[in-house]
Amino acid sequence: MNTLLTSIDFIPEASAETAACETKVTTDVNTGRSRKLYIESYGCQMNFSDSEIVSSILFKEGFDTTSDLNQADVVFLNTCSIREKAEQTVRARLKQINALKKTRPGMMVGVLGCMAERLKSKLLEEEKLVDMVVGPDAYRELPNLISEVDNGQRAVNVLLSREETYADINPIRLNSNGVSAFISIMRGCDNMCSFCVVPFTRGRERSRDAYSIVEEARNLVAAGYKEVTLLGQNVDSYKWASEDGSVQVNFAGLLERVALISPDLRVRFSTSHPKDITDEVLYTIKKHRNICKYIHLPVQSGNSRILDLMNRTYDRNWYMQRVDAIRNILGTECGISSDMIAGFCSETEAEHEDTLSLMDYVQYDYAYMFFYSERPGTLAARKLTDDVPLEVKKRRLQEIIDKQRELSLRRNQQDIGKIHRVLVEGFSKKSEADLQGRNDQNKVVIFPKRDYKKGDYVDVLVSSCSVGTLLGEPIL
Ligand code: SAM
Ligand code: SF4
């Protein structure tokens, strides 16, 4: 079965604030099942992956998916709490859905994911027409919770688990172009970055059975997929051991196992943590041609005092040394991207300038950029004062965005005149005479279609670029 999510928003090359917050909706799959499920997923790739698990669990319980809210028997919003704005978006959407529910009283409405976990049963009181609140570790319970609602009750399960990884559930591929897929290799996070709500909403870090990950990747290859992205909040702390302890796998080991499945399978991963990324991982990337030379290594701030307040457990110098290691081992062509937060508690103008100068040092290919949004319950909310005025945060964010656009363009210009191996994802957005795909560094490359098709690897000589795209000609 092939259920799809469609993307509502477009992510620009140097994405700012809202851009990292995509929204995806299930598309229509009709296998004659008796009920229809509609999921709207917000936020990060982890949530989109979780929606694939939810679809799989409910497919077995007699649910097809739909893209039409008006057809749905069950409506889920799979939510994000990372910034206040993400929660506001969901609340506004719930109001619209609740207006519809008044005309279709049989329709069940549930909130899944981080907002469910953060607000728990308070959500039932605040959003009167919500029937179900389900946290990210309780999706196996969905069939029972739906039955409770069928019986006229309202249902909540927000228990976090130390074990749940959904390792045995074969996700139904959502938002699939049939070429690339995401594989969750771990859940939760044990870092306590002071600004971040994730450890509270997604629980303790757990690594998934390495064999089940390799098996999932193998099945994807057998189904024609050409690229997998291994997902975790901090992939470098992946650590799994067999029950008798005879097999132990760290992230470098896992990368290698997945890379060895097929030389034609491209392997990506996200997110790397500056405190944990090892030279062993970098040498593993170097060793295997099919592991992409691209690392998402969020810095958050370029100033050591702010990094300390953020509890990131590395300083500016440490980060620069990790970047030096990447450049030494993988060369200047290795893509590096980042997340940045402007205007964290007590950040001075000079400390903000440190972020800009660090960006110059690293020469990021692109970045996700945000201004600081205080989240209730986090260390920063409890211990620090959110004292940078909104207009200052916004101005600093704009300066970071402007800097990144400059850097992205410069990095893309360095790609001109070089041959890039591109995995074709489909037609270019503007014309069916052109195809588009990504190079190793995850940059979009557009070139004339000729006889190539989706899923092909094509060597493209890049001849021009914009801030977000490379353009070129296939070489025969
Ligand atoms: N685990 C990843 C890491 O440590 O780099 C990041 C995960 S978080 C879902 C994605 C990004 O959201 C963070 O890297 C950070 O830049 C941003 N973020 C998290 N909390 C935030 C907050 N309170 N205000 C603004 N941005 C925030
Ligand atoms: Fe949040 Fe830090 Fe964990 Fe990333 S590493 S999810 S920013 S607590």
mmCIF file of N, CA, C and O in Angstrom, residues 363-403:
data_model
loop_
_atom_site.group_PDB
_atom_site.id
_atom_site.type_symbol
_atom_site.label_atom_id
_atom_site.label_comp_id
_atom_site.label_asym_id
_atom_site.label_seq_id
_atom_site.Cartn_x
_atom_site.Cartn_y
_atom_site.Cartn_z
ATOM 1 N N GLN A 363 31.478 28.756 6.708
ATOM 2 C CA GLN A 363 30.981 28.798 5.320
ATOM 3 C C GLN A 363 29.870 27.748 5.134
ATOM 4 O O GLN A 363 29.986 26.824 4.311
ATOM 5 N N TYR A 364 28.814 27.917 5.891
ATOM 6 C CA TYR A 364 27.694 26.970 5.809
ATOM 7 C C TYR A 364 27.081 26.973 4.412
ATOM 8 O O TYR A 364 26.944 28.023 3.780
ATOM 9 N N ASP A 365 26.644 25.790 4.007
ATOM 10 C CA ASP A 365 25.934 25.709 2.731
ATOM 11 C C ASP A 365 24.499 26.208 2.887
ATOM 12 O O ASP A 365 23.960 26.821 1.984
ATOM 13 N N TYR A 366 23.857 25.879 3.992
ATOM 14 C CA TYR A 366 22.583 26.503 4.337
ATOM 15 C C TYR A 366 22.273 26.323 5.814
ATOM 16 O O TYR A 366 23.040 25.680 6.541
ATOM 17 N N ALA A 367 21.146 26.926 6.217
ATOM 18 C CA ALA A 367 20.848 26.924 7.657
ATOM 19 C C ALA A 367 19.355 27.099 7.901
ATOM 20 O O ALA A 367 18.641 27.666 7.073
ATOM 21 N N TYR A 368 18.920 26.571 9.025
ATOM 22 C CA TYR A 368 17.570 26.841 9.531
ATOM 23 C C TYR A 368 17.736 27.861 10.647
ATOM 24 O O TYR A 368 18.497 27.617 11.598
ATOM 25 N N MET A 369 17.046 28.978 10.535
ATOM 26 C CA MET A 369 17.324 30.098 11.443
ATOM 27 C C MET A 369 16.048 30.538 12.157
ATOM 28 O O MET A 369 15.003 30.657 11.532
ATOM 29 N N PHE A 370 16.169 30.772 13.444
ATOM 30 C CA PHE A 370 15.005 31.088 14.275
ATOM 31 C C PHE A 370 15.353 32.206 15.235
ATOM 32 O O PHE A 370 16.520 32.384 15.568
ATOM 33 N N PHE A 371 14.321 32.919 15.711
ATOM 34 C CA PHE A 371 14.602 33.737 16.898
ATOM 35 C C PHE A 371 14.113 32.977 18.121
ATOM 36 O O PHE A 371 13.218 32.119 18.026
ATOM 37 N N TYR A 372 14.707 33.278 19.257
ATOM 38 C CA TYR A 372 14.421 32.512 20.468
ATOM 39 C C TYR A 372 12.961 32.673 20.890
ATOM 40 O O TYR A 372 12.417 33.771 20.929
ATOM 41 N N SER A 373 12.351 31.544 21.224
ATOM 42 C CA SER A 373 10.962 31.529 21.685
ATOM 43 C C SER A 373 10.949 30.746 23.000
ATOM 44 O O SER A 373 11.268 29.551 23.024
ATOM 45 N N GLU A 374 10.625 31.420 24.072
ATOM 46 C CA GLU A 374 10.672 30.751 25.388
ATOM 47 C C GLU A 374 9.608 29.663 25.483
ATOM 48 O O GLU A 374 8.459 29.891 25.125
ATOM 49 N N ARG A 375 9.999 28.480 25.934
ATOM 50 C CA ARG A 375 9.057 27.375 26.060
ATOM 51 C C ARG A 375 8.864 27.026 27.538
ATOM 52 O O ARG A 375 9.850 26.771 28.253
ATOM 53 N N PRO A 376 7.612 26.977 27.971
ATOM 54 C CA PRO A 376 7.336 26.700 29.383
ATOM 55 C C PRO A 376 7.968 25.380 29.844
ATOM 56 O O PRO A 376 7.961 24.400 29.106
ATOM 57 N N GLY A 377 8.525 25.407 31.036
ATOM 58 C CA GLY A 377 9.061 24.175 31.627
ATOM 59 C C GLY A 377 10.524 23.911 31.297
ATOM 60 O O GLY A 377 11.158 23.080 31.939
ATOM 61 N N THR A 378 11.064 24.587 30.284
ATOM 62 C CA THR A 378 12.472 24.345 29.935
ATOM 63 C C THR A 378 13.381 24.993 30.977
ATOM 64 O O THR A 378 12.957 25.865 31.743
ATOM 65 N N LEU A 379 14.670 24.584 30.957
ATOM 66 C CA LEU A 379 15.626 25.159 31.902
ATOM 67 C C LEU A 379 15.705 26.674 31.733
ATOM 68 O O LEU A 379 15.760 27.418 32.716
ATOM 69 N N ALA A 380 15.716 27.135 30.487
ATOM 70 C CA ALA A 380 15.836 28.585 30.245
ATOM 71 C C ALA A 380 14.617 29.322 30.802
ATOM 72 O O ALA A 380 14.753 30.403 31.399
ATOM 73 N N ALA A 381 13.433 28.741 30.635
ATOM 74 C CA ALA A 381 12.221 29.404 31.127
ATOM 75 C C ALA A 381 12.258 29.502 32.655
ATOM 76 O O ALA A 381 11.764 30.467 33.248
ATOM 77 N N ARG A 382 12.866 28.485 33.293
ATOM 78 C CA ARG A 382 12.881 28.475 34.758
ATOM 79 C C ARG A 382 14.003 29.330 35.333
ATOM 80 O O ARG A 382 13.845 29.957 36.359
ATOM 81 N N LYS A 383 15.141 29.381 34.635
ATOM 82 C CA LYS A 383 16.326 29.981 35.254
ATOM 83 C C LYS A 383 16.796 31.291 34.622
ATOM 84 O O LYS A 383 17.592 32.013 35.218
ATOM 85 N N LEU A 384 16.386 31.554 33.377
ATOM 86 C CA LEU A 384 16.926 32.727 32.678
ATOM 87 C C LEU A 384 15.792 33.677 32.320
ATOM 88 O O LEU A 384 14.625 33.295 32.318
ATOM 89 N N THR A 385 16.175 34.917 31.983
ATOM 90 C CA THR A 385 15.147 35.888 31.599
ATOM 91 C C THR A 385 15.178 36.105 30.093
ATOM 92 O O THR A 385 16.250 36.349 29.519
ATOM 93 N N ASP A 386 14.012 36.009 29.498
ATOM 94 C CA ASP A 386 13.879 36.213 28.046
ATOM 95 C C ASP A 386 13.850 37.720 27.797
ATOM 96 O O ASP A 386 12.786 38.320 27.608
ATOM 97 N N ASP A 387 15.039 38.345 27.809
ATOM 98 C CA ASP A 387 15.093 39.803 27.922
ATOM 99 C C ASP A 387 15.526 40.530 26.655
ATOM 100 O O ASP A 387 15.673 41.749 26.662
ATOM 101 N N VAL A 388 15.727 39.802 25.568
ATOM 102 C CA VAL A 388 16.064 40.517 24.320
ATOM 103 C C VAL A 388 14.736 40.904 23.659
ATOM 104 O O VAL A 388 13.900 40.038 23.375
ATOM 105 N N PRO A 389 14.519 42.217 23.434
ATOM 106 C CA PRO A 389 13.230 42.635 22.869
ATOM 107 C C PRO A 389 12.963 41.989 21.504
ATOM 108 O O PRO A 389 13.908 41.753 20.747
ATOM 109 N N LEU A 390 11.675 41.745 21.219
ATOM 110 C CA LEU A 390 11.297 41.043 19.996
ATOM 111 C C LEU A 390 11.883 41.702 18.746
ATOM 112 O O LEU A 390 12.396 41.027 17.846
ATOM 113 N N GLU A 391 11.823 43.059 18.716
ATOM 114 C CA GLU A 391 12.338 43.705 17.487
ATOM 115 C C GLU A 391 13.840 43.504 17.326
ATOM 116 O O GLU A 391 14.365 43.406 16.210
ATOM 117 N N VAL A 392 14.553 43.393 18.465
ATOM 118 C CA VAL A 392 16.007 43.135 18.387
ATOM 119 C C VAL A 392 16.247 41.693 17.916
ATOM 120 O O VAL A 392 17.087 41.431 17.052
ATOM 121 N N LYS A 393 15.468 40.760 18.469
ATOM 122 C CA LYS A 393 15.586 39.359 18.018
ATOM 123 C C LYS A 393 15.366 39.278 16.508
ATOM 124 O O LYS A 393 16.109 38.601 15.794
ATOM 125 N N LYS A 394 14.320 39.980 16.041
ATOM 126 C CA LYS A 394 13.972 39.884 14.621
ATOM 127 C C LYS A 394 15.059 40.506 13.754
ATOM 128 O O LYS A 394 15.393 39.983 12.698
ATOM 129 N N ARG A 395 15.612 41.630 14.221
ATOM 130 C CA ARG A 395 16.682 42.282 13.440
ATOM 131 C C ARG A 395 17.923 41.386 13.390
ATOM 132 O O ARG A 395 18.526 41.195 12.332
ATOM 133 N N ARG A 396 18.272 40.794 14.529
ATOM 134 C CA ARG A 396 19.440 39.897 14.529
ATOM 135 C C ARG A 396 19.188 38.683 13.629
ATOM 136 O O ARG A 396 20.079 38.235 12.913
ATOM 137 N N LEU A 397 17.967 38.144 13.690
ATOM 138 C CA LEU A 397 17.630 37.007 12.828
ATOM 139 C C LEU A 397 17.810 37.401 11.363
ATOM 140 O O LEU A 397 18.388 36.655 10.571
ATOM 141 N N GLN A 398 17.343 38.599 11.019
ATOM 142 C CA GLN A 398 17.462 39.053 9.625
ATOM 143 C C GLN A 398 18.930 39.152 9.213
ATOM 144 O O GLN A 398 19.300 38.779 8.096
ATOM 145 N N GLU A 399 19.764 39.610 10.139
ATOM 146 C CA GLU A 399 21.197 39.708 9.815
ATOM 147 C C GLU A 399 21.797 38.317 9.586
ATOM 148 O O GLU A 399 22.633 38.125 8.707
ATOM 149 N N ILE A 400 21.327 37.360 10.383
ATOM 150 C CA ILE A 400 21.814 35.979 10.212
ATOM 151 C C ILE A 400 21.342 35.425 8.853
ATOM 152 O O ILE A 400 22.100 34.804 8.111
ATOM 153 N N ILE A 401 20.074 35.708 8.527
ATOM 154 C CA ILE A 401 19.535 35.231 7.233
ATOM 155 C C ILE A 401 20.311 35.855 6.071
ATOM 156 O O ILE A 401 20.697 35.165 5.116
ATOM 157 N N ASP A 402 20.552 37.173 6.170
ATOM 158 C CA ASP A 402 21.289 37.846 5.081
ATOM 159 C C ASP A 402 22.677 37.243 4.917
ATOM 160 O O ASP A 402 23.141 37.003 3.810
ATOM 161 N N LYS A 403 23.322 37.018 6.045
ATOM 162 C CA LYS A 403 24.664 36.406 6.008
ATOM 163 C C LYS A 403 24.593 35.033 5.351
ATOM 164 O O LYS A 403 25.403 34.688 4.498
#
